Amino acid sequence: MTTHDDTQQKSVSERAATASSTQGGYPTPAWHKAYHQGSRPDLRVPYREVLLSTGGTVPLYDTSGPYTDPAFEPDVRRGLPPLRDAWISQRGDVEDYHGREPRPEDDGLKHTTPRGVVVGAGLDNLDAVFPGRPRRPRRGRDGAAVTQLAYAKQGIITPEMEFVALREGMPAETVREELAAGRAVLPANVNHPESEPMIIGSKFLVKINANIGNSAVTSSIEEEVEKMSWATRWGADTVMDLSTGRNIHTTREWILRNSPVPIGTVPLYQALEKVDGKAEELSWEVYRDTVIEQCEQGVDYMTVHAGVLLRYVPLTARRKTGIVSRGGSIMAAWCLAHHQENFLYTNFVELCEILRAYDVTFSLGDGLRPGSIADANDEAQFAELQTLGELGRIARALDVQVMIEGPGHVPMHKIKENMDLQKEICDEAPFYTLGPLTTDVAPGYDHITSGIGAAMIAWWGTAKLCYVTPKEHLGLPNRDDVKTGVITYKIAAHAADVAKGHPSAQAWDDALSDARFEFRWEDQFNLALDPETARDFHDETLPAAPAKTAHFCSMCGPKFCSMKISQQIRAEHGDGSSAVQNGYDAEALAGMEAMSQEFKAQGGKVYLPVVD
Amino acid sequence: MTTHDDTQQKSVSERAATASSTQGGYPTPAWHKAYHQGSRPDLRVPYREVLLSTGGTVPLYDTSGPYTDPAFEPDVRRGLPPLRDAWISQRGDVEDYHGREPRPEDDGLKHTTPRGVVVGAGLDNLDAVFPGRPRRPRRGRDGAAVTQLAYAKQGIITPEMEFVALREGMPAETVREELAAGRAVLPANVNHPESEPMIIGSKFLVKINANIGNSAVTSSIEEEVEKMSWATRWGADTVMDLSTGRNIHTTREWILRNSPVPIGTVPLYQALEKVDGKAEELSWEVYRDTVIEQCEQGVDYMTVHAGVLLRYVPLTARRKTGIVSRGGSIMAAWCLAHHQENFLYTNFVELCEILRAYDVTFSLGDGLRPGSIADANDEAQFAELQTLGELGRIARALDVQVMIEGPGHVPMHKIKENMDLQKEICDEAPFYTLGPLTTDVAPGYDHITSGIGAAMIAWWGTAKLCYVTPKEHLGLPNRDDVKTGVITYKIAAHAADVAKGHPSAQAWDDALSDARFEFRWEDQFNLALDPETARDFHDETLPAAPAKTAHFCSMCGPKFCSMKISQQIRAEHGDGSSAVQNGYDAEALAGMEAMSQEFKAQGGKVYLPVVD
């Protein structure tokens, strides 16, 4: 058993020691925060640099925000620095104003509750919690569209677009073109300057969303903030806060002020809380008020179930699992209770006018998505998709950015039809799907049943995947479930990036494969999506430190290892081109005996280990 | 909060109490062992019956063997009853004979070790361990082909074929036809009468294989037997014993005598042990002796790397990860050491003559499969595939059953080409693939990276999937890893069955979806691939027993639940057909107000919960 040169391994730790911090840092010291410098001093695009034992580095896309920069001192009560503040104000098209006054019912407290009552870290304590508050909200001056779509249409490349171009390794002009055409969105509320710009569109890296949120049954504010930063640490590109019950407003404030990624919500959930959970008591006024509340806080994209039309609701009656979207069923209940058309549909233009003044991106919700593979691709689902296409055209005409949400539960042979129809009906607006689950028989493993569908639909063009955790259909995810969901969806997204031929995607796989072939175990762990788990699994079988540089795997053991043999073959045949033969002619056969002798003379070890 | 009628729940337990046993039993009392009776008294085909709280049952394919039959008393030292004994002997074409004498080197003991030395539960103790031994091995009389392929070609429907037909819910004639055409295999060594017949072919349910096996580094005999029965309990259709190091012969004997599923091996691994791990010292004679040893023990299918030709080896030199198949690299090393053609290729006809006398199925190994997505679909891989196609035709002509092994590591956009080429080159012989992994960046999660590829390639026609556990590339799987690997691959296989439209596949999903929609939580758990995990995850959030029949999920909480709303919609609209409207004409609008009043008069709860 040979051991590797230990000095190489040490240099990684040494380099990392100066560059990383354990407090809120990366899960391995070989990950190092680095920046691409843009055209202005305050435009620095973060990425993750993986330090290799060979002295080389591998740059990877990074969503973890300032927390993983050792120069940053996190303080959840101060929030993140407002990265985009100057970019927004320098455009000169926003005004700050005296925003809507927070009310007890924003946090799910009864209208009659005296304001003086302190409930946990509730709404009344916001000023105390965030010393920077009250910050006056911003909006487009005189209702101007201050959206990245509006700028892109005007031919302007904003700092946000430049940031995204550097982040993706794509020309800024491509970013602008895709945004202008509505084929991509850059969710960036002017009231969430803390977020690092990112883009969602089929020409770019596939993105993933993690859902968090307390519910009436369980969970706390601190837990949700922790889940958000935990999810982004493992690769969540956006986070949706789906809180229900108490403290919705306050939870969201904490999340927004501490989030380096765009935050999405379903305003309907909070609106429903304001009417004590009675769907029939909802109104456009309550909804509108909630949307403005959330726009002012800085929510970057909102799921709006405006496609659940009254006439579509009966189409779900024949289904095996009816309506499974919470928002969809709330609107269906409202439509039925009033026998009127969905107020989100009838007030859609006004909603667009609100959203464009803050640059909030629509995520047009698929309220009638299938809840079982039996219901996939049915009349109700595709009827709603037609309406979402129509609404998307209206929104874009009003300069509001638009994503379209998609299913859900779809067997493999029906997935592509979803993508093809969505592209056609929705003018290639970014598709944002939940899974889809490819079978319903594995509750407890729906990250996997859906990871299969997610990888496939992303390969075919879906721009963002909403993760599914192992707890889907069973309960609320804890910290471990969030990590498992994120890692599973990073796998699906990356597998799709590779299959789509994204220029930077396969380099990562190649770097890891090289490390594997060359028995650089530490590099293999550090290049993994989850170094901790890879290292732990290895150490279970071969815990001793030398094993990590040993020239064999724990699968075959020291006596024989296929990788070892292969390295020998490479050393003999070089690039192999000269040795390629399609058969054995007389001459070749004559040469074989000579080669055999040569092989044995070298001690039967044809090749030396290859190290770059 | 309404609670369900508890008497329904109780009746499941009561029915189960009489039908199930905890000792070696199913993971939930609602699973019940049942049998389809065939045309002769000793032909009883097991299946798993899931007892529902509604009084109904759902029949599922079952691989767990007699262990889950409460009438069976397991005794690992007695082994399983020889189910197929009479079927084999009554055909009158086999003879029993004095087999090869076991030798110390069969268990990896040095040739010089005195036979009297007892090493663990080693070879010398076999007779003591298995009171039934020594059983004389059987083989085809005068070298006759006693294979299911030979019978199928002659138009004979064997009891094994009838068993499989009942198990799959397919006509026996279809089974015979697919076997005769070589599009399916039924691995069933005459010396493994304990196995329950199963079929591998693209017209049938997709099967999965679990690999087990001790190695030089870790693991014991008892652990491996336990892993085998554990894997079949969760759904493994076949098991490969990939043991290396000590006690190979003895481990295999234990596994075979206790296995209800076909057992596969790679004889090359044991042959290599017999020459102390030195590939260049291998010979046809050592290999042949090992094959006969394993044929006599009852191995049902053998991976044979006969396609690794000397002229293909240099094609791997340009690869990123060379040769990663252990068997492939052993043969490559041998070819290079001798500069002679692969002895498995040059002696292939003799090998066929041995295998057909026991009905051992070839699994023609893809020794040059890619070990990274960078190497997928390259010249080396497809050159070998051509040879495997050629060898398959020779084997079938000699009445030997044949599967073809496939990759490995393949990005999504290159998977279909693998399947299409294999069908064309190998005359639709069953394809048996390892994954494939769709990306290399997630060691620790390769059950998922490969589960994605496995589902896709199975949808396109792969007949059997070799599982990958979370420990792949890192270490040897433990009990939990085996379960995770099996469940993940059952998901992939079942998702493919659904996508292929196998007649029985979607009924399972539908039963679970019905249970979900109707809040029958216990039925939902019991219909899950893994009831234990589903139940545990649910109980983490809502541990109280009443929650399992509560009419809400832990995701939305008691106040609002989309499933509840949907049930109401169904109750109002019945099958929905009469209510379908494409727009609102004057008449429709007039009717809306009336419907609204009616809705409110019913208390705003339009629909009653639907229970079958």
PDB file of N, CA and C in Angstrom, chain A residues 30-54:
ATOM      1  N   ALA A  30     -11.910  22.971   2.420  1.00  0.00           N
ATOM      2  CA  ALA A  30     -11.396  23.053   1.049  1.00  0.00           C
ATOM      3  C   ALA A  30     -12.311  23.889   0.152  1.00  0.00           C
ATOM      4  N   TRP A  31     -13.444  24.331   0.688  1.00  0.00           N
ATOM      5  CA  TRP A  31     -14.295  25.252  -0.068  1.00  0.00           C
ATOM      6  C   TRP A  31     -13.924  26.669   0.343  1.00  0.00           C
ATOM      7  N   HIS A  32     -13.753  27.501  -0.640  1.00  0.00           N
ATOM      8  CA  HIS A  32     -13.236  28.843  -0.401  1.00  0.00           C
ATOM      9  C   HIS A  32     -14.095  29.837  -1.165  1.00  0.00           C
ATOM     10  N   LYS A  33     -14.494  30.909  -0.493  1.00  0.00           N
ATOM     11  CA  LYS A  33     -15.325  31.934  -1.133  1.00  0.00           C
ATOM     12  C   LYS A  33     -14.459  32.825  -2.010  1.00  0.00           C
ATOM     13  N   ALA A  34     -14.868  32.988  -3.242  1.00  0.00           N
ATOM     14  CA  ALA A  34     -14.113  33.849  -4.152  1.00  0.00           C
ATOM     15  C   ALA A  34     -15.092  34.724  -4.925  1.00  0.00           C
ATOM     16  N   TYR A  35     -14.579  35.738  -5.607  1.00  0.00           N
ATOM     17  CA  TYR A  35     -15.438  36.698  -6.308  1.00  0.00           C
ATOM     18  C   TYR A  35     -14.912  36.998  -7.705  1.00  0.00           C
ATOM     19  N   HIS A  36     -15.846  37.125  -8.648  1.00  0.00           N
ATOM     20  CA  HIS A  36     -15.527  37.725  -9.945  1.00  0.00           C
ATOM     21  C   HIS A  36     -15.806  39.223  -9.809  1.00  0.00           C
ATOM     22  N   GLN A  37     -14.834  40.057 -10.204  1.00  0.00           N
ATOM     23  CA  GLN A  37     -15.035  41.498 -10.126  1.00  0.00           C
ATOM     24  C   GLN A  37     -15.752  41.981 -11.386  1.00  0.00           C
ATOM     25  N   GLY A  38     -16.829  42.712 -11.201  1.00  0.00           N
ATOM     26  CA  GLY A  38     -17.570  43.255 -12.335  1.00  0.00           C
ATOM     27  C   GLY A  38     -17.065  44.632 -12.731  1.00  0.00           C
ATOM     28  N   SER A  39     -17.874  45.374 -13.483  1.00  0.00           N
ATOM     29  CA  SER A  39     -17.434  46.641 -14.077  1.00  0.00           C
ATOM     30  C   SER A  39     -17.451  47.801 -13.081  1.00  0.00           C
ATOM     31  N   ARG A  40     -18.066  47.586 -11.907  1.00  0.00           N
ATOM     32  CA  ARG A  40     -18.054  48.646 -10.891  1.00  0.00           C
ATOM     33  C   ARG A  40     -17.616  48.016  -9.564  1.00  0.00           C
ATOM     34  N   PRO A  41     -17.035  48.811  -8.684  1.00  0.00           N
ATOM     35  CA  PRO A  41     -16.436  48.252  -7.457  1.00  0.00           C
ATOM     36  C   PRO A  41     -17.426  47.456  -6.613  1.00  0.00           C
ATOM     37  N   ASP A  42     -18.715  47.877  -6.605  1.00  0.00           N
ATOM     38  CA  ASP A  42     -19.674  47.166  -5.743  1.00  0.00           C
ATOM     39  C   ASP A  42     -20.330  45.987  -6.459  1.00  0.00           C
ATOM     40  N   LEU A  43     -19.784  45.625  -7.615  1.00  0.00           N
ATOM     41  CA  LEU A  43     -20.334  44.479  -8.331  1.00  0.00           C
ATOM     42  C   LEU A  43     -19.333  43.331  -8.272  1.00  0.00           C
ATOM     43  N   ARG A  44     -19.472  42.514  -7.247  1.00  0.00           N
ATOM     44  CA  ARG A  44     -18.580  41.377  -7.037  1.00  0.00           C
ATOM     45  C   ARG A  44     -19.447  40.124  -6.970  1.00  0.00           C
ATOM     46  N   VAL A  45     -19.164  39.208  -7.878  1.00  0.00           N
ATOM     47  CA  VAL A  45     -20.034  38.038  -7.998  1.00  0.00           C
ATOM     48  C   VAL A  45     -19.405  36.852  -7.287  1.00  0.00           C
ATOM     49  N   PRO A  46     -20.071  36.345  -6.243  1.00  0.00           N
ATOM     50  CA  PRO A  46     -19.464  35.273  -5.451  1.00  0.00           C
ATOM     51  C   PRO A  46     -19.502  33.926  -6.174  1.00  0.00           C
ATOM     52  N   TYR A  47     -18.500  33.143  -5.935  1.00  0.00           N
ATOM     53  CA  TYR A  47     -18.543  31.739  -6.360  1.00  0.00           C
ATOM     54  C   TYR A  47     -17.750  30.927  -5.351  1.00  0.00           C
ATOM     55  N   ARG A  48     -17.899  29.636  -5.450  1.00  0.00           N
ATOM     56  CA  ARG A  48     -17.229  28.735  -4.539  1.00  0.00           C
ATOM     57  C   ARG A  48     -16.030  28.132  -5.255  1.00  0.00           C
ATOM     58  N   GLU A  49     -14.887  28.237  -4.643  1.00  0.00           N
ATOM     59  CA  GLU A  49     -13.680  27.683  -5.231  1.00  0.00           C
ATOM     60  C   GLU A  49     -13.333  26.423  -4.446  1.00  0.00           C
ATOM     61  N   VAL A  50     -13.231  25.307  -5.134  1.00  0.00           N
ATOM     62  CA  VAL A  50     -12.823  24.074  -4.457  1.00  0.00           C
ATOM     63  C   VAL A  50     -11.315  23.922  -4.634  1.00  0.00           C
ATOM     64  N   LEU A  51     -10.613  23.879  -3.517  1.00  0.00           N
ATOM     65  CA  LEU A  51      -9.149  23.768  -3.552  1.00  0.00           C
ATOM     66  C   LEU A  51      -8.768  22.291  -3.654  1.00  0.00           C
ATOM     67  N   LEU A  52      -7.977  21.958  -4.645  1.00  0.00           N
ATOM     68  CA  LEU A  52      -7.580  20.564  -4.857  1.00  0.00           C
ATOM     69  C   LEU A  52      -6.181  20.286  -4.321  1.00  0.00           C
ATOM     70  N   SER A  53      -5.925  19.021  -4.042  1.00  0.00           N
ATOM     71  CA  SER A  53      -4.609  18.646  -3.524  1.00  0.00           C
ATOM     72  C   SER A  53      -3.537  18.778  -4.601  1.00  0.00           C
ATOM     73  N   THR A  54      -3.958  18.867  -5.853  1.00  0.00           N
ATOM     74  CA  THR A  54      -3.000  19.036  -6.950  1.00  0.00           C
ATOM     75  C   THR A  54      -2.521  20.478  -7.050  1.00  0.00           C
TER      76      THR A  54
END
